[in-house]
Amino acid sequence: MRAVICRAYGGPEHLEIVDRPLPAPGQGEIRVGLCAGTVSAGDWRIRSLSVPRGYGLVVRMAFGWSGPRNPLLGTAFSGVVEAVGEDVTRFAVGDEVFGSTGSAMGAHAEAVVLPEAGAVVHKPHVLSHGQAAALPFGAITALQFLRDKGRLKQGQRLCVVGASGAVGVAAVQIGRAMRARVTAVCSAANADLVRDLGAHEVIAHDEEAPFTREGYYDVILDAVGTAPLGLRMRALAPKGRLLLVYAGLGTEIGARFIRRGGRRAKSGVATETRADMEEIARLVEAGDLRAVIDSRYRLSEIAQAYDRVATGRKRGAVVLLPDEV
C-alpha cells in the first residue's frame, strides 16, 4: 500500500510517499481500506511542531525528539472493511465504517488496522466517505468539551470562538442540538456558513469585538485562543466555563488561578472512543450534524493539503482522497 511518512519536524518537504506492506489484522482487529481521510490541525501541529507556546518540549517527549516516533500520521478516516482478525464480531468484510485512530495515528495511507473495539462505527448511509472522514476530529473534540468539560445545558448561552474551523463547525451544531443559544465568532466571510449551521447570532471578529458583554455566556468554547484571558473570563456568567481547546501553557496555568464568581477555565485533549463515535453517527442520522468540507486533495497532493491547513483559514475539514478515486 502507499503511505505518507514524516521523517522530521518542519515543512512539508519532510513528507514522503512510500510503499509499505499491507498490514494484516490480528486478533480482535480489522483492516479498513481507506476511501477518505483528513489532514487536521492536529496533524499539522505534530508534523510542523507548530504547537501552543510552552508545549514544544512536551510534544517532543510524547511524539519523538527530532521527528514523529510514528512517522505515519493521520487519524480520521472512512472506508470499507477489507479483512478481519479472529474473534471479530462487530464488523464483516464489506462493511462501510468511519472513525479515528487517535494517538495510534496511521491514517495517511491506503489502509489502516485498528481494534474493532476502537473508535470505529458503521458509516451512516447519508454520508459519503469524504463527509464521514471530515467529522471525527472536530466532532469528537466539540462533543467532549461541551458535554463533559462545559456541562452545557438546555437554554444556556454558548459562544463558539473559531466557529468556522473543524472544531467550531461541529461545536455550533452540537451546541444547537443540546438546545443551547449559540453565538458564533468567525470572520465576516464565514458568517453565512455558521448561520446556516444553526448559530442564533454571529459576531464577525474582523468587524466588531467579540467579548463586549460582561457576565453573559454560560460556556465559551475557544478553538483559537488569541483573546486575552481576562477578557474571556469577564464575558462569562457566574459559574460559567471557559473551554480552552487551543491555549499556550502560560494561559492554561494562569486560568487555574482565576475563579471569580465560580467561573472556571478547563482545557485538555479529547480522547477518541467508540461511544462518542456512535453518538456522532446518531447526531448525523437525526439531522443535527453535517460535515463541512473546505477542500479535497489526493494522497499524492498531501503537501498541498498541509499547506492549506497551515493558512489557518480553512472552513471545516481538509479531506484526503486516494489517488485513484
CSV table of C-alpha atoms in Angstrom, one decimal:
chain,number,residue,atom,x,y,z
A,1,MET,CA,0.0,0.0,0.0
A,2,ARG,CA,1.0,3.6,-0.4
A,3,ALA,CA,1.5,5.7,2.7
A,4,VAL,CA,2.8,9.1,3.7
A,5,ILE,CA,5.5,9.3,6.3
A,6,CYS,CA,7.0,12.3,8.1
A,7,ARG,CA,10.7,11.8,8.9
A,8,ALA,CA,11.3,15.1,10.7
A,9,TYR,CA,9.5,18.1,12.2
A,10,GLY,CA,9.3,21.2,9.9
A,11,GLY,CA,7.9,21.9,6.5
A,12,PRO,CA,6.0,19.7,4.0
A,13,GLU,CA,9.3,18.8,2.3
A,14,HIS,CA,9.8,16.2,5.1
A,15,LEU,CA,6.8,14.3,3.8
A,16,GLU,CA,7.5,11.3,1.7
A,17,ILE,CA,5.2,8.8,-0.1
A,18,VAL,CA,6.4,5.3,0.3
A,19,ASP,CA,5.2,1.7,-0.4
A,20,ARG,CA,4.6,-0.4,2.7
A,21,PRO,CA,3.4,-3.9,3.1
A,22,LEU,CA,-0.4,-4.2,3.5
A,23,PRO,CA,-0.9,-4.7,7.3
A,24,ALA,CA,-2.7,-7.8,8.5
A,25,PRO,CA,-5.3,-7.6,11.3
A,26,GLY,CA,-4.5,-9.5,14.4
A,27,GLN,CA,-7.0,-11.0,16.9
A,28,GLY,CA,-9.8,-8.6,17.6
A,29,GLU,CA,-8.6,-6.2,14.8
A,30,ILE,CA,-10.0,-5.1,11.4
A,31,ARG,CA,-8.2,-3.7,8.3
A,32,VAL,CA,-10.0,-0.8,6.6
A,33,GLY,CA,-9.3,0.2,3.1
A,34,LEU,CA,-9.4,3.9,3.2
A,35,CYS,CA,-11.8,5.8,0.9
A,36,ALA,CA,-11.1,9.1,2.6
A,37,GLY,CA,-9.1,10.7,5.4
A,38,THR,CA,-8.3,14.2,6.5
A,39,VAL,CA,-5.4,16.5,7.2
A,40,SER,CA,-6.4,18.1,10.5
A,41,ALA,CA,-5.0,21.0,12.5
A,42,GLY,CA,-3.7,18.3,14.9
A,43,ASP,CA,-1.8,16.5,12.2
A,44,TRP,CA,-0.3,19.8,11.1
A,45,ARG,CA,0.8,20.8,14.6
A,46,ILE,CA,2.5,17.4,15.1
A,47,ARG,CA,4.2,17.5,11.7
A,48,SER,CA,5.4,21.1,11.9
A,49,LEU,CA,5.8,21.3,15.7
A,50,SER,CA,3.6,24.4,15.5
A,51,VAL,CA,2.1,23.9,18.9
A,52,PRO,CA,0.8,26.3,21.6
A,53,ARG,CA,3.5,28.3,23.3
A,54,GLY,CA,5.3,26.3,26.0
A,55,TYR,CA,4.3,22.9,24.6
A,56,GLY,CA,7.2,22.2,22.2
A,57,LEU,CA,9.2,20.1,24.8
A,58,VAL,CA,6.0,18.3,25.8
A,59,VAL,CA,5.3,17.3,22.2
A,60,ARG,CA,8.8,16.2,21.6
A,61,MET,CA,8.8,14.0,24.7
A,62,ALA,CA,5.4,12.5,23.7
A,63,PHE,CA,5.8,12.0,19.9
A,64,GLY,CA,9.6,12.0,19.3
A,65,TRP,CA,12.5,14.3,19.7
A,66,SER,CA,13.7,15.2,16.2
A,67,GLY,CA,10.7,13.9,14.3
A,68,PRO,CA,7.5,11.8,14.9
A,69,ARG,CA,8.3,8.5,16.5
A,70,ASN,CA,5.5,7.1,14.5
A,71,PRO,CA,6.2,8.7,11.1
A,72,LEU,CA,2.8,7.7,9.6
A,73,LEU,CA,0.4,10.4,10.7
A,74,GLY,CA,-3.4,10.9,10.2
A,75,THR,CA,-6.3,10.0,12.5
A,76,ALA,CA,-9.7,10.5,10.9
A,77,PHE,CA,-10.8,8.0,8.2
A,78,SER,CA,-13.7,6.5,6.3
A,79,GLY,CA,-13.6,3.3,4.3
A,80,VAL,CA,-14.5,-0.3,3.8
A,81,VAL,CA,-13.5,-3.3,5.9
A,82,GLU,CA,-11.1,-5.4,3.9
A,83,ALA,CA,-10.2,-8.1,6.4
A,84,VAL,CA,-11.0,-9.1,9.9
A,85,GLY,CA,-8.9,-11.0,12.5
A,86,GLU,CA,-10.0,-13.8,14.8
A,87,ASP,CA,-12.9,-13.1,17.3
A,88,VAL,CA,-14.2,-10.0,15.4
A,89,THR,CA,-17.9,-9.8,15.8
A,90,ARG,CA,-18.9,-6.2,15.2
A,91,PHE,CA,-17.8,-5.9,11.6
A,92,ALA,CA,-17.6,-8.1,8.4
A,93,VAL,CA,-15.7,-7.7,5.2
A,94,GLY,CA,-17.5,-5.1,3.0
A,95,ASP,CA,-18.9,-3.0,5.9
A,96,GLU,CA,-18.6,0.7,5.4
A,97,VAL,CA,-17.1,2.3,8.5
A,98,PHE,CA,-15.7,5.6,9.8
A,99,GLY,CA,-13.8,6.7,12.9
A,100,SER,CA,-10.5,7.8,14.3
A,101,THR,CA,-7.2,6.0,15.1
A,102,GLY,CA,-6.4,8.6,17.8
A,103,SER,CA,-2.8,8.6,19.2
A,104,ALA,CA,-2.0,5.5,17.2
A,105,MET,CA,-2.4,7.6,14.0
A,106,GLY,CA,-1.6,5.8,10.7
A,107,ALA,CA,-4.5,7.1,8.6
A,108,HIS,CA,-2.4,8.9,5.9
A,109,ALA,CA,-2.3,5.7,3.9
A,110,GLU,CA,-4.4,3.4,1.7
A,111,ALA,CA,-5.3,1.1,4.6
A,112,VAL,CA,-5.2,1.0,8.4
A,113,VAL,CA,-5.5,-1.7,11.1
A,114,LEU,CA,-7.3,-0.9,14.3
A,115,PRO,CA,-9.1,-2.8,17.1
A,116,GLU,CA,-12.8,-3.5,16.4
A,117,ALA,CA,-13.4,-2.1,20.0
A,118,GLY,CA,-11.8,1.2,19.0
A,119,ALA,CA,-13.3,4.5,17.9
A,120,VAL,CA,-14.8,3.0,14.7
A,121,VAL,CA,-18.5,2.5,13.8
A,122,HIS,CA,-20.7,1.8,10.8
A,123,LYS,CA,-20.9,4.8,8.4
A,124,PRO,CA,-24.4,6.4,8.1
A,125,HIS,CA,-25.7,5.9,4.6
A,126,VAL,CA,-26.5,9.6,4.3
A,127,LEU,CA,-22.8,10.4,4.3
A,128,SER,CA,-20.3,10.0,1.5
A,129,HIS,CA,-16.9,8.7,2.6
A,130,GLY,CA,-15.4,12.2,2.3
A,131,GLN,CA,-18.2,13.7,4.5
A,132,ALA,CA,-17.7,10.9,7.1
A,133,ALA,CA,-13.9,11.4,7.3
A,134,ALA,CA,-14.5,15.1,7.8
A,135,LEU,CA,-16.4,14.6,11.1
A,136,PRO,CA,-14.4,12.7,13.7
A,137,PHE,CA,-11.6,15.2,14.5
A,138,GLY,CA,-13.8,18.2,15.1
A,139,ALA,CA,-16.9,16.5,16.3
A,140,ILE,CA,-15.2,14.3,19.0
A,141,THR,CA,-13.4,17.4,20.4
A,142,ALA,CA,-16.6,19.6,20.4
A,143,LEU,CA,-18.7,16.9,21.9
A,144,GLN,CA,-16.4,16.1,24.8
A,145,PHE,CA,-15.6,19.7,25.6
A,146,LEU,CA,-19.2,20.8,25.5
A,147,ARG,CA,-20.7,17.8,27.3
A,148,ASP,CA,-18.0,16.8,29.7
A,149,LYS,CA,-15.9,19.9,30.4
A,150,GLY,CA,-18.6,22.5,29.8
A,151,ARG,CA,-21.6,20.6,31.1
A,152,LEU,CA,-23.7,22.6,28.6
A,153,LYS,CA,-27.4,22.6,29.4
A,154,GLN,CA,-30.5,23.4,27.5
A,155,GLY,CA,-31.2,27.2,27.4
A,156,GLN,CA,-27.7,28.2,28.3
A,157,ARG,CA,-25.7,30.8,26.3
A,158,LEU,CA,-22.8,29.2,24.3
A,159,CYS,CA,-20.2,31.2,22.5
A,160,VAL,CA,-18.0,29.3,19.9
A,161,VAL,CA,-14.8,31.2,19.0
A,162,GLY,CA,-13.3,30.0,15.8
A,163,ALA,CA,-16.7,28.8,14.6
A,164,SER,CA,-15.7,28.1,11.0
A,165,GLY,CA,-12.9,25.6,11.7
A,166,ALA,CA,-13.3,21.8,12.1
A,167,VAL,CA,-14.0,22.0,15.8
A,168,GLY,CA,-16.0,25.2,15.5
A,169,VAL,CA,-18.5,24.0,12.9
A,170,ALA,CA,-19.1,20.9,15.0
A,171,ALA,CA,-19.5,22.9,18.2
A,172,VAL,CA,-22.1,25.2,16.7
A,173,GLN,CA,-24.2,22.2,15.5
A,174,ILE,CA,-23.8,20.1,18.7
A,175,GLY,CA,-24.5,23.2,20.9
A,176,ARG,CA,-27.7,23.8,18.9
A,177,ALA,CA,-28.6,20.1,19.2
A,178,MET,CA,-28.1,20.4,23.0
A,179,ARG,CA,-30.7,23.3,22.9
A,180,ALA,CA,-28.2,26.0,23.8
A,181,ARG,CA,-28.4,29.5,22.4
A,182,VAL,CA,-25.3,29.7,20.2
A,183,THR,CA,-23.3,32.7,19.4
A,184,ALA,CA,-20.6,32.1,16.7
A,185,VAL,CA,-17.4,34.1,16.4
A,186,CYS,CA,-15.7,34.0,13.0
A,187,SER,CA,-14.7,36.3,10.1
A,188,ALA,CA,-17.3,38.2,8.2
A,189,ALA,CA,-16.6,36.0,5.2
A,190,ASN,CA,-17.8,32.9,7.1
A,191,ALA,CA,-20.8,34.4,8.8
A,192,ASP,CA,-23.3,32.9,6.3
A,193,LEU,CA,-21.8,29.4,6.8
A,194,VAL,CA,-22.2,29.4,10.6
A,195,ARG,CA,-25.7,30.8,10.4
A,196,ASP,CA,-26.6,28.0,8.1
A,197,LEU,CA,-25.2,25.6,10.6
A,198,GLY,CA,-27.6,26.9,13.3
A,199,ALA,CA,-25.9,29.8,15.1
A,200,HIS,CA,-28.5,32.1,16.6
A,201,GLU,CA,-26.1,35.1,16.5
A,202,VAL,CA,-22.8,35.7,14.6
A,203,ILE,CA,-20.1,38.1,15.7
A,204,ALA,CA,-17.6,38.9,12.9
A,205,HIS,CA,-14.4,39.4,14.7
A,206,ASP,CA,-12.9,41.5,11.9
A,207,GLU,CA,-15.8,44.0,12.3
A,208,GLU,CA,-16.5,44.1,16.0
A,209,ALA,CA,-15.0,42.9,19.3
A,210,PRO,CA,-16.5,39.6,20.4
A,211,PHE,CA,-16.4,39.9,24.2
A,212,THR,CA,-18.1,43.3,25.0
A,213,ARG,CA,-20.9,41.8,27.1
A,214,GLU,CA,-19.6,41.0,30.6
A,215,GLY,CA,-21.2,38.2,32.5
A,216,TYR,CA,-23.2,37.0,29.5
A,217,TYR,CA,-22.1,33.5,28.4
A,218,ASP,CA,-22.6,30.3,30.4
A,219,VAL,CA,-20.0,28.5,28.2
A,220,ILE,CA,-17.3,29.8,25.9
A,221,LEU,CA,-15.6,27.2,23.7
A,222,ASP,CA,-12.4,28.8,22.2
A,223,ALA,CA,-10.7,27.0,19.5
A,224,VAL,CA,-8.4,29.9,18.5
A,225,GLY,CA,-7.0,31.3,21.8
A,226,THR,CA,-6.0,34.8,20.7
A,227,ALA,CA,-8.1,37.0,23.0
A,228,PRO,CA,-6.7,38.0,26.4
A,229,LEU,CA,-7.6,35.5,29.1
A,230,GLY,CA,-9.1,38.2,31.5
A,231,LEU,CA,-11.4,39.5,28.7
A,232,ARG,CA,-12.8,36.0,28.1
A,233,MET,CA,-13.3,35.3,31.7
A,234,ARG,CA,-15.2,38.5,32.3
A,235,ALA,CA,-17.5,37.6,29.5
A,236,LEU,CA,-18.6,34.5,31.5
A,237,ALA,CA,-21.7,34.5,33.6
A,238,PRO,CA,-21.3,33.4,37.3
A,239,LYS,CA,-20.3,29.7,37.4
A,240,GLY,CA,-19.5,29.9,33.7
A,241,ARG,CA,-16.9,27.7,32.0
A,242,LEU,CA,-14.2,28.8,29.5
A,243,LEU,CA,-13.2,25.8,27.4
A,244,LEU,CA,-9.7,26.2,26.1
A,245,VAL,CA,-9.4,23.9,23.0
A,246,TYR,CA,-6.2,25.8,22.0
A,247,ALA,CA,-4.1,27.6,24.5
A,248,GLY,CA,-0.5,28.2,25.5
A,249,LEU,CA,0.9,26.7,28.6
A,250,GLY,CA,1.1,30.1,30.4
A,251,THR,CA,-2.6,30.7,29.6
A,252,GLU,CA,-3.6,27.3,31.0
A,253,ILE,CA,-1.6,27.9,34.2
A,254,GLY,CA,-3.0,31.4,34.6
A,255,ALA,CA,-6.5,30.2,34.1
A,256,ARG,CA,-6.3,27.9,37.1
A,257,PHE,CA,-6.0,30.9,39.4
A,258,ILE,CA,-9.0,32.8,38.0
A,259,ARG,CA,-12.2,31.6,39.7
A,260,ARG,CA,-14.1,34.8,40.4
A,261,GLY,CA,-17.8,34.1,40.9
A,262,GLY,CA,-17.3,30.4,40.4
A,263,ARG,CA,-16.0,31.0,36.8
A,264,ARG,CA,-13.6,28.3,35.7
A,265,ALA,CA,-11.4,27.6,32.7
A,266,LYS,CA,-10.9,24.0,31.5
A,267,SER,CA,-8.5,22.5,28.9
A,268,GLY,CA,-7.2,19.2,27.9
A,269,VAL,CA,-7.3,16.9,24.9
A,270,ALA,CA,-10.2,14.8,23.5
A,271,THR,CA,-9.9,11.0,23.7
A,272,GLU,CA,-11.4,9.0,20.9
A,273,THR,CA,-14.0,6.4,22.0
A,274,ARG,CA,-16.4,4.1,20.3
A,275,ALA,CA,-19.3,5.5,22.4
A,276,ASP,CA,-18.6,9.0,21.1
A,277,MET,CA,-18.4,7.8,17.5
A,278,GLU,CA,-21.7,6.2,18.0
A,279,GLU,CA,-23.1,9.5,19.3
A,280,ILE,CA,-21.7,11.3,16.3
A,281,ALA,CA,-23.4,8.8,14.0
A,282,ARG,CA,-26.7,9.3,15.9
A,283,LEU,CA,-26.5,13.1,15.5
A,284,VAL,CA,-25.9,12.7,11.8
A,285,GLU,CA,-28.8,10.4,11.3
A,286,ALA,CA,-31.0,12.7,13.4
A,287,GLY,CA,-30.1,15.6,11.1
A,288,ASP,CA,-28.4,17.5,13.8
A,289,LEU,CA,-24.8,17.3,12.5
A,290,ARG,CA,-23.4,17.6,8.9
A,291,ALA,CA,-20.0,17.7,7.5
A,292,VAL,CA,-18.3,20.9,6.3
A,293,ILE,CA,-15.6,20.2,3.7
A,294,ASP,CA,-13.1,23.0,2.9
A,295,SER,CA,-11.2,21.3,0.1
A,296,ARG,CA,-10.2,17.9,-1.2
A,297,TYR,CA,-6.7,16.6,-2.2
A,298,ARG,CA,-5.3,13.4,-3.5
A,299,LEU,CA,-2.8,11.4,-1.4
A,300,SER,CA,-0.1,12.5,-3.8
A,301,GLU,CA,-1.1,16.1,-3.1
A,302,ILE,CA,-0.7,15.8,0.7
A,303,ALA,CA,1.9,18.6,0.8
A,304,GLN,CA,-0.7,21.0,-0.7
A,305,ALA,CA,-3.3,19.7,1.8
A,306,TYR,CA,-0.9,20.6,4.7
A,307,ASP,CA,-0.2,24.0,3.2
A,308,ARG,CA,-4.0,24.7,3.1
A,309,VAL,CA,-4.3,23.8,6.8
A,310,ALA,CA,-1.3,25.9,7.7
A,311,THR,CA,-3.1,29.0,6.4
A,312,GLY,CA,-5.4,28.9,9.3
A,313,ARG,CA,-8.3,29.9,7.0
A,314,LYS,CA,-9.9,26.6,6.2
A,315,ARG,CA,-13.7,26.2,6.6
A,316,GLY,CA,-14.3,22.8,8.2
A,317,ALA,CA,-12.1,19.9,7.2
A,318,VAL,CA,-9.5,19.3,4.5
A,319,VAL,CA,-10.2,15.9,3.1
A,320,LEU,CA,-7.6,13.5,1.7
A,321,LEU,CA,-8.6,11.0,-1.1
A,322,PRO,CA,-6.8,8.1,-2.7
A,323,ASP,CA,-5.2,8.9,-6.0
A,324,GLU,CA,-7.4,6.5,-8.0
A,325,VAL,CA,-10.7,7.9,-6.8
